[in-house]
Coordinates of C-alpha atoms and ligand atoms in Angstrom, one line a residue:
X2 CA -22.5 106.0 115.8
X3 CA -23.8 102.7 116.8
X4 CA -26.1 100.2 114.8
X5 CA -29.1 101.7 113.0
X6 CA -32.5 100.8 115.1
X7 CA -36.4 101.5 114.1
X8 CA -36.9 103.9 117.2
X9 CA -35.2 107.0 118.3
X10 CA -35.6 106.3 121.6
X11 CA -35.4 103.2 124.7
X12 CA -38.7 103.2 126.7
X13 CA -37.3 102.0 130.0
X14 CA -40.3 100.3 131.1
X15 CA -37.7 98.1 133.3
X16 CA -37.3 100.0 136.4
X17 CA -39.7 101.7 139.0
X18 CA -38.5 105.1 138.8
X19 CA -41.8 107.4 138.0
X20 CA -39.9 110.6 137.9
X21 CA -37.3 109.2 135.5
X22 CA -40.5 108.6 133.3
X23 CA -42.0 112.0 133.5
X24 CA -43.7 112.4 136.5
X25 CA -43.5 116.0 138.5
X26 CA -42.5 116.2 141.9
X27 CA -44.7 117.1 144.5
X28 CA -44.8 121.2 145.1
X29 CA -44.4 120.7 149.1
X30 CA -42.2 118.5 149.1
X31 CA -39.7 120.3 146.5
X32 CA -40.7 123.7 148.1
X33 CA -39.4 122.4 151.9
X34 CA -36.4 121.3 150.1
X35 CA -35.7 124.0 148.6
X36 CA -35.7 126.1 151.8
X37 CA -33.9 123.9 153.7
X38 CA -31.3 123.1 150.9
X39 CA -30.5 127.5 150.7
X40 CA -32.5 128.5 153.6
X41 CA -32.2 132.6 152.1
X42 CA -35.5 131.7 150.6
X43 CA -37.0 131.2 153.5
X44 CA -37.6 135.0 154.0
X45 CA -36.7 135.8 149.9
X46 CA -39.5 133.4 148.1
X47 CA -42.6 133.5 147.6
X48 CA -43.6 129.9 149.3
X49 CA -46.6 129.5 151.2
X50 CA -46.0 130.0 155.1
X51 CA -46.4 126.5 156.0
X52 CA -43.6 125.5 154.0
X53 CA -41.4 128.2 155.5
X54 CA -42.6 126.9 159.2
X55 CA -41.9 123.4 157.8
X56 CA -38.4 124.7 156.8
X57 CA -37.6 126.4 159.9
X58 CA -38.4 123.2 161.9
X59 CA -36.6 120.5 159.9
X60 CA -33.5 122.8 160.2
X61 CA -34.0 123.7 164.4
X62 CA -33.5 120.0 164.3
X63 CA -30.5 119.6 162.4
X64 CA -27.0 119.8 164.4
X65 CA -25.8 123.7 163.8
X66 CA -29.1 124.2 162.0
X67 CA -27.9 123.0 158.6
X68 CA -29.2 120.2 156.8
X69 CA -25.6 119.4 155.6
X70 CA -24.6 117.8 159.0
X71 CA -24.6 114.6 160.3
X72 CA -28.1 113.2 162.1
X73 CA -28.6 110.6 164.6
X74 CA -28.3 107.2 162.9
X75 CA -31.3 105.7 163.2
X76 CA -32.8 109.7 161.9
X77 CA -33.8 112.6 163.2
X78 CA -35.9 112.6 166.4
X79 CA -38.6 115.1 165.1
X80 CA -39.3 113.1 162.2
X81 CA -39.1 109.5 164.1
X82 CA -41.8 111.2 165.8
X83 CA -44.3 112.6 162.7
X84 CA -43.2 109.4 161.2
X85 CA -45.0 107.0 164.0
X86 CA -47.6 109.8 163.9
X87 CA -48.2 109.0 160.4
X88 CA -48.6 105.0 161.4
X89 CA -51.3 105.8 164.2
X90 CA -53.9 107.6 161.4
X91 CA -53.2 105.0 159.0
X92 CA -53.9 101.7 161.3
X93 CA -55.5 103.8 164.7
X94 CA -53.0 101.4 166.7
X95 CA -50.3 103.3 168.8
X96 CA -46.4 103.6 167.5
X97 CA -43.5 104.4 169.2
X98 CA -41.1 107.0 167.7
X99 CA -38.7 104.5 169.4
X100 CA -39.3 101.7 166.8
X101 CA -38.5 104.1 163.4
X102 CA -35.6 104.0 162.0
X103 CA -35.1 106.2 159.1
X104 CA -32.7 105.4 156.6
X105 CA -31.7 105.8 152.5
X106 CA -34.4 104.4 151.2
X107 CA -36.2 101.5 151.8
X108 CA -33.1 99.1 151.0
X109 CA -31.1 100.6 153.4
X110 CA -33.3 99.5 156.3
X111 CA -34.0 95.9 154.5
X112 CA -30.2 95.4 153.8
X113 CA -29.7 96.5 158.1
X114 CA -32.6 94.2 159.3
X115 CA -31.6 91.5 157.5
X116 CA -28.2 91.5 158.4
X117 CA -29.2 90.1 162.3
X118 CA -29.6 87.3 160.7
X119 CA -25.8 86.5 160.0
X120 CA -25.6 84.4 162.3
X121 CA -25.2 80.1 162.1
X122 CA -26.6 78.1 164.6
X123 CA -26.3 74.3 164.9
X124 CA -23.5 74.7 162.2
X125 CA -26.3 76.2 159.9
X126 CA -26.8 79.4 158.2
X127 CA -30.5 81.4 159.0
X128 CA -32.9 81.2 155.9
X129 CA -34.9 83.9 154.8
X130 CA -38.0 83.0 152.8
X131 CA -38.6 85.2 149.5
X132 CA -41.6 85.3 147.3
X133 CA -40.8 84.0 143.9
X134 CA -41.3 86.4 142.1
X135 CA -39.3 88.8 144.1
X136 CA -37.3 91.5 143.7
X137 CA -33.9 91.4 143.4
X138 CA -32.7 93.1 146.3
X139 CA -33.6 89.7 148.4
X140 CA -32.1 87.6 146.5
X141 CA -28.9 89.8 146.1
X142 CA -28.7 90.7 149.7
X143 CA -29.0 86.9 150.9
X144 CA -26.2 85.8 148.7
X145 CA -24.3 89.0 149.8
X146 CA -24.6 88.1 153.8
X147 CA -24.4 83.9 153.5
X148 CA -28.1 84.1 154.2
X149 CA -30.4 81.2 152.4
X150 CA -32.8 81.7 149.9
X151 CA -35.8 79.8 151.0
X152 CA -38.1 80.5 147.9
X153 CA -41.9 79.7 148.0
X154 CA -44.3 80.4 144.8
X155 CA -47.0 83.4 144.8
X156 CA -50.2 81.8 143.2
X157 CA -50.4 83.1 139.7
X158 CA -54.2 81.7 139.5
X159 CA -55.0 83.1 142.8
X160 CA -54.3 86.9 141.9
X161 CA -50.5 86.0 143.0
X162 CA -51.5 85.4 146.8
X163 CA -49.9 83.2 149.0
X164 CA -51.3 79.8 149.5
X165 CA -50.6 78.5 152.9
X166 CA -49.8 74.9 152.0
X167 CA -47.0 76.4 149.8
X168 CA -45.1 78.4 152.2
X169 CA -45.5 75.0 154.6
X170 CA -43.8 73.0 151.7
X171 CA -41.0 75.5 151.3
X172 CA -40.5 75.7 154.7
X173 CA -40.3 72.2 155.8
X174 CA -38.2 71.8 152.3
X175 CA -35.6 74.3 153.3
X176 CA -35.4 73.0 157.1
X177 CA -33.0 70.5 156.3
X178 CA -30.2 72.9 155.1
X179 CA -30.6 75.7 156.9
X180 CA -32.7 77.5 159.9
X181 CA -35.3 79.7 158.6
X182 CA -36.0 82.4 160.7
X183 CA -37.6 85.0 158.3
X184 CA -40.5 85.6 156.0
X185 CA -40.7 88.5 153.5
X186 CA -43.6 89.3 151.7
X187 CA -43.7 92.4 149.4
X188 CA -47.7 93.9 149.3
X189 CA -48.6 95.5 147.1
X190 CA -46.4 93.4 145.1
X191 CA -43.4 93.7 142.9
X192 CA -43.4 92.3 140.3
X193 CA -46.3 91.3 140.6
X194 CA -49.1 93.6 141.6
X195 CA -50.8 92.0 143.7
X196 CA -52.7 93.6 147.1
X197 CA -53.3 90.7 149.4
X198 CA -56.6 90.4 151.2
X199 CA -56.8 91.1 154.9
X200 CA -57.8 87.1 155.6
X201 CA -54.5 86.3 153.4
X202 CA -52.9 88.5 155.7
X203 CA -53.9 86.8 159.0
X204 CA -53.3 83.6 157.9
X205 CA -49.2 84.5 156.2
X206 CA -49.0 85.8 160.0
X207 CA -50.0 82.9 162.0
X208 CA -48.0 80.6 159.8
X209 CA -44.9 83.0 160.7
X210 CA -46.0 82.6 164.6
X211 CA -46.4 79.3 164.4
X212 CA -42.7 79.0 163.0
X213 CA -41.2 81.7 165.1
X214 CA -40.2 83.7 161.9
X215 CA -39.4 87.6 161.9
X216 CA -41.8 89.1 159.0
X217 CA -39.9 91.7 156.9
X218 CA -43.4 93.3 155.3
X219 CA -42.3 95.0 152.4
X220 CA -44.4 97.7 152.3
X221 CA -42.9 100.7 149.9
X222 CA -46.4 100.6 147.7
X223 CA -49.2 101.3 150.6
X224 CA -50.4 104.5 148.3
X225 CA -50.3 102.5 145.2
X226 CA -53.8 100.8 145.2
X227 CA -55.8 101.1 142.8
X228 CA -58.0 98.1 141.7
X229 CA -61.9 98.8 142.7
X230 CA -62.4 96.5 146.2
X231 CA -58.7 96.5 147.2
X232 CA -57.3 97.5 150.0
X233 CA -54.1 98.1 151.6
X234 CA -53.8 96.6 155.0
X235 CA -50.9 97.2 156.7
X236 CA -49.5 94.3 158.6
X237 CA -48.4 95.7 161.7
X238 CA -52.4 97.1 161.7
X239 CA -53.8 93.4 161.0
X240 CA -51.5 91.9 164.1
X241 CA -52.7 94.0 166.3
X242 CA -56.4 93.6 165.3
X243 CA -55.7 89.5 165.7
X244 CA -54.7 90.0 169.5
X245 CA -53.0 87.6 171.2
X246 CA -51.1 85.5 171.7
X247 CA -49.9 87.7 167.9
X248 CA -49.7 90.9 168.5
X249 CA -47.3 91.0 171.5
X250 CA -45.1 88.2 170.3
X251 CA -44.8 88.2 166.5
X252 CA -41.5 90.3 165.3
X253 CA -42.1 92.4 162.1
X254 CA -40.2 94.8 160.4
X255 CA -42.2 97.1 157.9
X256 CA -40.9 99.2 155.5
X257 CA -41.7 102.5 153.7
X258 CA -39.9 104.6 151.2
X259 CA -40.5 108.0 149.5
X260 CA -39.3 106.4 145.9
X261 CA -42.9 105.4 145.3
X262 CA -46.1 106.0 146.5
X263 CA -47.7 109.2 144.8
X264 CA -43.9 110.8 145.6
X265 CA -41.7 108.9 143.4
X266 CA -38.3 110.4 145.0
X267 CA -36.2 107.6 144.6
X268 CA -33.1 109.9 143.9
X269 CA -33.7 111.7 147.5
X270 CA -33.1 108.1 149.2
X271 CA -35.7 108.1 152.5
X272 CA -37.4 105.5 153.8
X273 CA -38.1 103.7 157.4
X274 CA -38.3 100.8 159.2
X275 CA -41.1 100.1 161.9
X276 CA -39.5 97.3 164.4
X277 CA -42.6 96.2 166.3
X278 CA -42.0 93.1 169.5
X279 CA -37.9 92.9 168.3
X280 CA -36.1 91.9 171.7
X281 CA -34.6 94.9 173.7
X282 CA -31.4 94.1 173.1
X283 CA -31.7 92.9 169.1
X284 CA -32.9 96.5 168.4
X285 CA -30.1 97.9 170.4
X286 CA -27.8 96.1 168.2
X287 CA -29.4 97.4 165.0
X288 CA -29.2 100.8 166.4
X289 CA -25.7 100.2 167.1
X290 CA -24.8 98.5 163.6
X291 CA -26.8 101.4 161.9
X292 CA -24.4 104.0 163.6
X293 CA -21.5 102.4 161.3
X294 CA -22.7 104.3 158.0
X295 CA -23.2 107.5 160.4
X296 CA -26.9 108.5 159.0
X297 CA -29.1 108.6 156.5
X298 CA -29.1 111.2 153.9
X299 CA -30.4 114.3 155.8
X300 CA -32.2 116.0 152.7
X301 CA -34.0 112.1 152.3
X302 CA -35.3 112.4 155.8
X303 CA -36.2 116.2 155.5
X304 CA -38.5 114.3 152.4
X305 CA -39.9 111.9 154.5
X306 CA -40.8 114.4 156.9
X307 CA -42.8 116.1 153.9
X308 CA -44.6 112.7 153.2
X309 CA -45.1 112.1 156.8
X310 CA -46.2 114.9 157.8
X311 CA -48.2 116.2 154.8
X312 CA -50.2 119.5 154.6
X313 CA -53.1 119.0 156.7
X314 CA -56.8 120.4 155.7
X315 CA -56.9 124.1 156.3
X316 CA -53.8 124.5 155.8
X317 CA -52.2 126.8 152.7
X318 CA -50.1 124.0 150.9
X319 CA -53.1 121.4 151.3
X320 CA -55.4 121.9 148.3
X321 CA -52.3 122.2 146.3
X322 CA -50.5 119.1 148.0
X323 CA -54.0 116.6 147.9
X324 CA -54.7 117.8 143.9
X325 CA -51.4 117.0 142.4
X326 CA -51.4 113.5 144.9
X327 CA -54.7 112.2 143.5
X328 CA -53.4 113.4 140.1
X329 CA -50.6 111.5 140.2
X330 CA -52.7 108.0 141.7
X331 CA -55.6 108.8 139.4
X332 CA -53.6 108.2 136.2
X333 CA -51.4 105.3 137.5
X334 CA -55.0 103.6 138.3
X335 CA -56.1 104.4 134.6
X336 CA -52.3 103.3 132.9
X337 CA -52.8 100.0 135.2
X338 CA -55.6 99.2 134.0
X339 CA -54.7 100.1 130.7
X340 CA -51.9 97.9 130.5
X341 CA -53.7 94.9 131.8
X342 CA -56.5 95.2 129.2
X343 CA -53.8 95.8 126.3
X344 CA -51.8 92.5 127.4
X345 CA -55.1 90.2 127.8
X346 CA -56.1 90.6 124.2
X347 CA -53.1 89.5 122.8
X348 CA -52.9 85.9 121.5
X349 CA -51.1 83.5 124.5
X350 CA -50.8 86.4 127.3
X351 CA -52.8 86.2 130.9
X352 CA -52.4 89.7 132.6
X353 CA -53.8 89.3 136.4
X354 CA -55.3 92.8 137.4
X355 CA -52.9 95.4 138.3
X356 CA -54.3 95.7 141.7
X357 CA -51.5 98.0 142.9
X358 CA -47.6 98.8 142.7
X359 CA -46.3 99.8 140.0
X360 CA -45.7 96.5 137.5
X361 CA -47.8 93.9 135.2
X362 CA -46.5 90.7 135.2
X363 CA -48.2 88.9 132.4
X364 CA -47.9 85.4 131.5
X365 CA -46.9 85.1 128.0
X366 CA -46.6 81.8 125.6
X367 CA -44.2 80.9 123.1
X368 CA -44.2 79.0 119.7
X369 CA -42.0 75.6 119.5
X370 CA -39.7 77.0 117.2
X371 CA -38.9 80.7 119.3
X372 CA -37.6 78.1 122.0
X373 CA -35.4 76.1 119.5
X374 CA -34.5 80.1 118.1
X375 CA -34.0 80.9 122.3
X376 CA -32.1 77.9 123.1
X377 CA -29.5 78.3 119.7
X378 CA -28.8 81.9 120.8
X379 CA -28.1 80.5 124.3
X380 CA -30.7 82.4 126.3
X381 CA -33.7 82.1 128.3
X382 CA -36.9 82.1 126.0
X383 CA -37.9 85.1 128.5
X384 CA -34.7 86.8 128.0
X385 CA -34.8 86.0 124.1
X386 CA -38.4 87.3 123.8
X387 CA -37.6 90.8 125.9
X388 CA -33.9 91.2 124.0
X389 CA -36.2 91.1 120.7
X390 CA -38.3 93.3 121.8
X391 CA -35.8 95.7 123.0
X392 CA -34.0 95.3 119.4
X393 CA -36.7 96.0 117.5
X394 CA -39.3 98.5 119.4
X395 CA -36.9 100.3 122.3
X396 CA -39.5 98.6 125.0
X397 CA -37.4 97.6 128.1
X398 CA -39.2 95.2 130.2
X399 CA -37.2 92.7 132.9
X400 CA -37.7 89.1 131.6
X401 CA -39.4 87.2 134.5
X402 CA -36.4 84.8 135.4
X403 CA -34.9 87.9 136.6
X404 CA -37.4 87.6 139.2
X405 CA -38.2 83.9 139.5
X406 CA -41.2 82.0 138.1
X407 CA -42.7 78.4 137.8
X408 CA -40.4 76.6 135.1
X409 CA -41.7 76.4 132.0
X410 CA -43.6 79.5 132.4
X411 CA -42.7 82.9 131.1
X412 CA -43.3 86.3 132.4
X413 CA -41.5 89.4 131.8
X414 CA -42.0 92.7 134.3
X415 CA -42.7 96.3 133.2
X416 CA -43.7 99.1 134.6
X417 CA -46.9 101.0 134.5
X418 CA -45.2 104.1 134.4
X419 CA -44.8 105.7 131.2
X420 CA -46.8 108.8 131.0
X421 CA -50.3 107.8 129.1
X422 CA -49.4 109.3 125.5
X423 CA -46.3 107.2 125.6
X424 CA -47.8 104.5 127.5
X425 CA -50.3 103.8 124.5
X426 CA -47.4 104.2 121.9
X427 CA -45.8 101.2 123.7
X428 CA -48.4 99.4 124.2
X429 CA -49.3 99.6 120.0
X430 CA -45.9 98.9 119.1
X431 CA -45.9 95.5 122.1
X432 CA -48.2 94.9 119.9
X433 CA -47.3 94.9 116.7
X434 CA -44.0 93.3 117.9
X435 CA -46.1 90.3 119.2
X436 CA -47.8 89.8 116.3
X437 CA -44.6 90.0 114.1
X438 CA -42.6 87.5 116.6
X439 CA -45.4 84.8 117.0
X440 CA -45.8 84.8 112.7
X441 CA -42.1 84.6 112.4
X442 CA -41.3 81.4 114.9
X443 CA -45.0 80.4 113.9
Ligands
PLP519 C1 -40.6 95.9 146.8 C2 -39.5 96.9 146.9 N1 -38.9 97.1 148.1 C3 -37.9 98.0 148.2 C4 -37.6 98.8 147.2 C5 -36.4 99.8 147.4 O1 -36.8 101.1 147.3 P1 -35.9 102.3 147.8 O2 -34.6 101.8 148.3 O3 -35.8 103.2 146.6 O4 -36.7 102.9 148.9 C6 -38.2 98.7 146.0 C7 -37.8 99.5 144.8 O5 -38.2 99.4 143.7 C8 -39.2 97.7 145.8 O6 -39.9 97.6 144.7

């Protein structure tokens, strides 16, 4: 019984949660969960074989067969393995089941890597240096374990790359306070959707050799690429292509989750950590610190077996499993493009190309008198702009100083994920809501 509004419903456009936005799971993957949730229908349904086999060996490795026990902390063994297996065909470099550690979703494992860095040294605190933009679980987790925020700027006129002199500015800036022993970078980007270039790439890593600095590649949105000439490269793939004296001495930590991708489980809570040149006894201490919280959601790792270890050619789930996959990517790559397009013809926005992820970012500007309007209602002009548009249309989008940005620039963040009839219903009532908003503070 609330105030009147001129919708009937919020279009969360804030958060990256595809299936909360209509997309369908993925047959296989529901179908081994299924099984292996009430294994009767192993012999009872009518599921192709390899999902029964793939059943039958998730549970032969779970402690009394059951996939509501407890599993080795750092995952199951099997799927460490198909997991590394997964990371030889992408890059055609070796991994070592060894190095994988599963855990509930990707945050889990960033939250657990990050916190080796606890420790001060020389009466300092370790910095850890963010993208800005960046998500939120950086900046959250650093003020959560004492950690410093050592920001640097992505390059909004570069396609939101990072520009070497920057991250040597932010660097030698944040020396003074703190040590800095850690670089994230988040590619494909949030918020930002960016996919940086292989030559990008090389050089983020020899500035993060140079400087001793454990890389924490944020890599959840490998599958989401979409932008004709883009690429995903993966960094542990691009260090080991560099040689030495890189790839046996650089520390990275790469992540992976099952909440994106063409998957979108984010409720299941899988993802992995690849730990590539840590110190033999650092890693043992993860492990050890990881065996705390007892394991990772079971039924998240029988997922990230599924994604892992997909249906291979030949077999019965695969025509099934690759259709509804590039179903799923195809129409993310036409809604980000869409989306893009929609936001560069209207009057003071700059959209870069959604190259992948799952976000635009655009660049919006704002008349004189919506700042004095902003500033009298004691808000950011970002925050203003995205609580009027909420008010009046239902579109939720993230204003951009949720995420950082250049002052005096304004941003917001939303998603590229409503499905395509209701992604173009947004996008005419954005709008019309931008047209109304600029003549009003005009
Ligand atoms: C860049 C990035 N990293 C990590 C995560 C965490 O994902 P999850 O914990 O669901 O695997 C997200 C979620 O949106 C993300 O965008």
């Amino acid at each position: 019984m609330g105030a009147r509004k001129p919708f009937s419903k919020v279009i969360k456009a804030n958060i990256g949660d595809a299936h909360a936005m209509g997309q369908v799971p993925i047959t296989f993957i529901r179908q081994v969960l299924a099984c292996v949730t009430y294994p009767d229908l192993i012999d009872k349904a009518d599921f192709p074989p390899d999902v029964k086999k793939r059943a039958r060996d998730i549970l032969g490795a779970c402690g009394g067969g059951s996939i509501g026990s407890y599993t080795a902390s750092h995952g199951i063994e099997q799927i460490r393995q198909h997991v590394a297996e997964y990371i030889e065909r992408r890059d055609c470099h070796p991994a070592r089941w060894q190095d994988i550690c599963l855990s509930a979703g990707a945050s889990t494992g960033i939250k657990n890597v990050l916190q080796l860095l606890c420790n001060h040294l020389d009466g300092k605190p370790s910095g850890v240096m963010i993208p800005i933009p960046q998500y939120p679980l950086y900046s959250a987790s650093l003020a959560e374990y004492g950690l410093t925020q050592v920001g640097y700027y992505l390059d909004e006129a570069a396609q939101w790359g990072l520009a070497l002199d920057e991250l040597e500015r932010s660097y030698k800036e944040a020396q003074k306070d703190c040590n800095v022993r850690a670089l994230v970078v988040i590619n494909p980007g949030n918020p930002t959707g960016q996919v940086l270039t292989r030559s990008n790439i090389e050089s983020i890593i020899k500035f993060a050799h140079a400087h001793r600095l454990l890389v924490f590649a944020d890599e959840v949105y490998q599958d989401n690429v979409y932008a004709e000439g883009s690429q995903f490269h993966s960094f542990k793939k691009v260090l080991r292509e560099l040689g030495e004296p890189y790839s046996s001495t650089l520390e990275l930590a790469s992540f992976m989750s099952i909440s994106k991708g063409y998957m979108g489980e984010c409720g299941l809570r899988g993802g992995w950590a690849e730990l590539v040149n840590l110190a033999p006894p650092v890693q043992a201490q993860l492990y050890k610190c990881v065996s705390a919280m007892l394991c990772p959601s079971a039924l998240g790792q029988a997922a990230i077996d599924c994604v892992a270890k997909p249906p291979m050619p030949g077999e019965p789930s695969y025509e099934q499993w690759a259709r509804e996959k590039a179903n799923v990517l195809s129409s993310l790559r036409e809604r980000a493009t869409l989306i893009a397009d929609t936001f560069n013809q209207m009057e003071g926005f700059k959209c870069n190309v959604v190259q992948g992820a799952m976000y635009a970012f655009p660049s919006f500007e704002l008349p004189p008198r919506a700042l004095e309007a902003a500033k009298a209602a004691g808000k950011e002009p970002d925050v203003f702009y995205a609580f009027e548009l909420l008010e009046q249309t239902g579109i939720c989008v993230v204003p951009g100083s949720g995420f950082g940005q250049r002052p005096g620039t304004f941003h917001f963040r939303t998603t590229i994920l409503p499905q395509p009839e209701l992604l173009k219903q947004m996008l005419d009532s954005f709008k019309q809501f931008h047209q109304a908003f600029t003549a009003k503070y005009a």
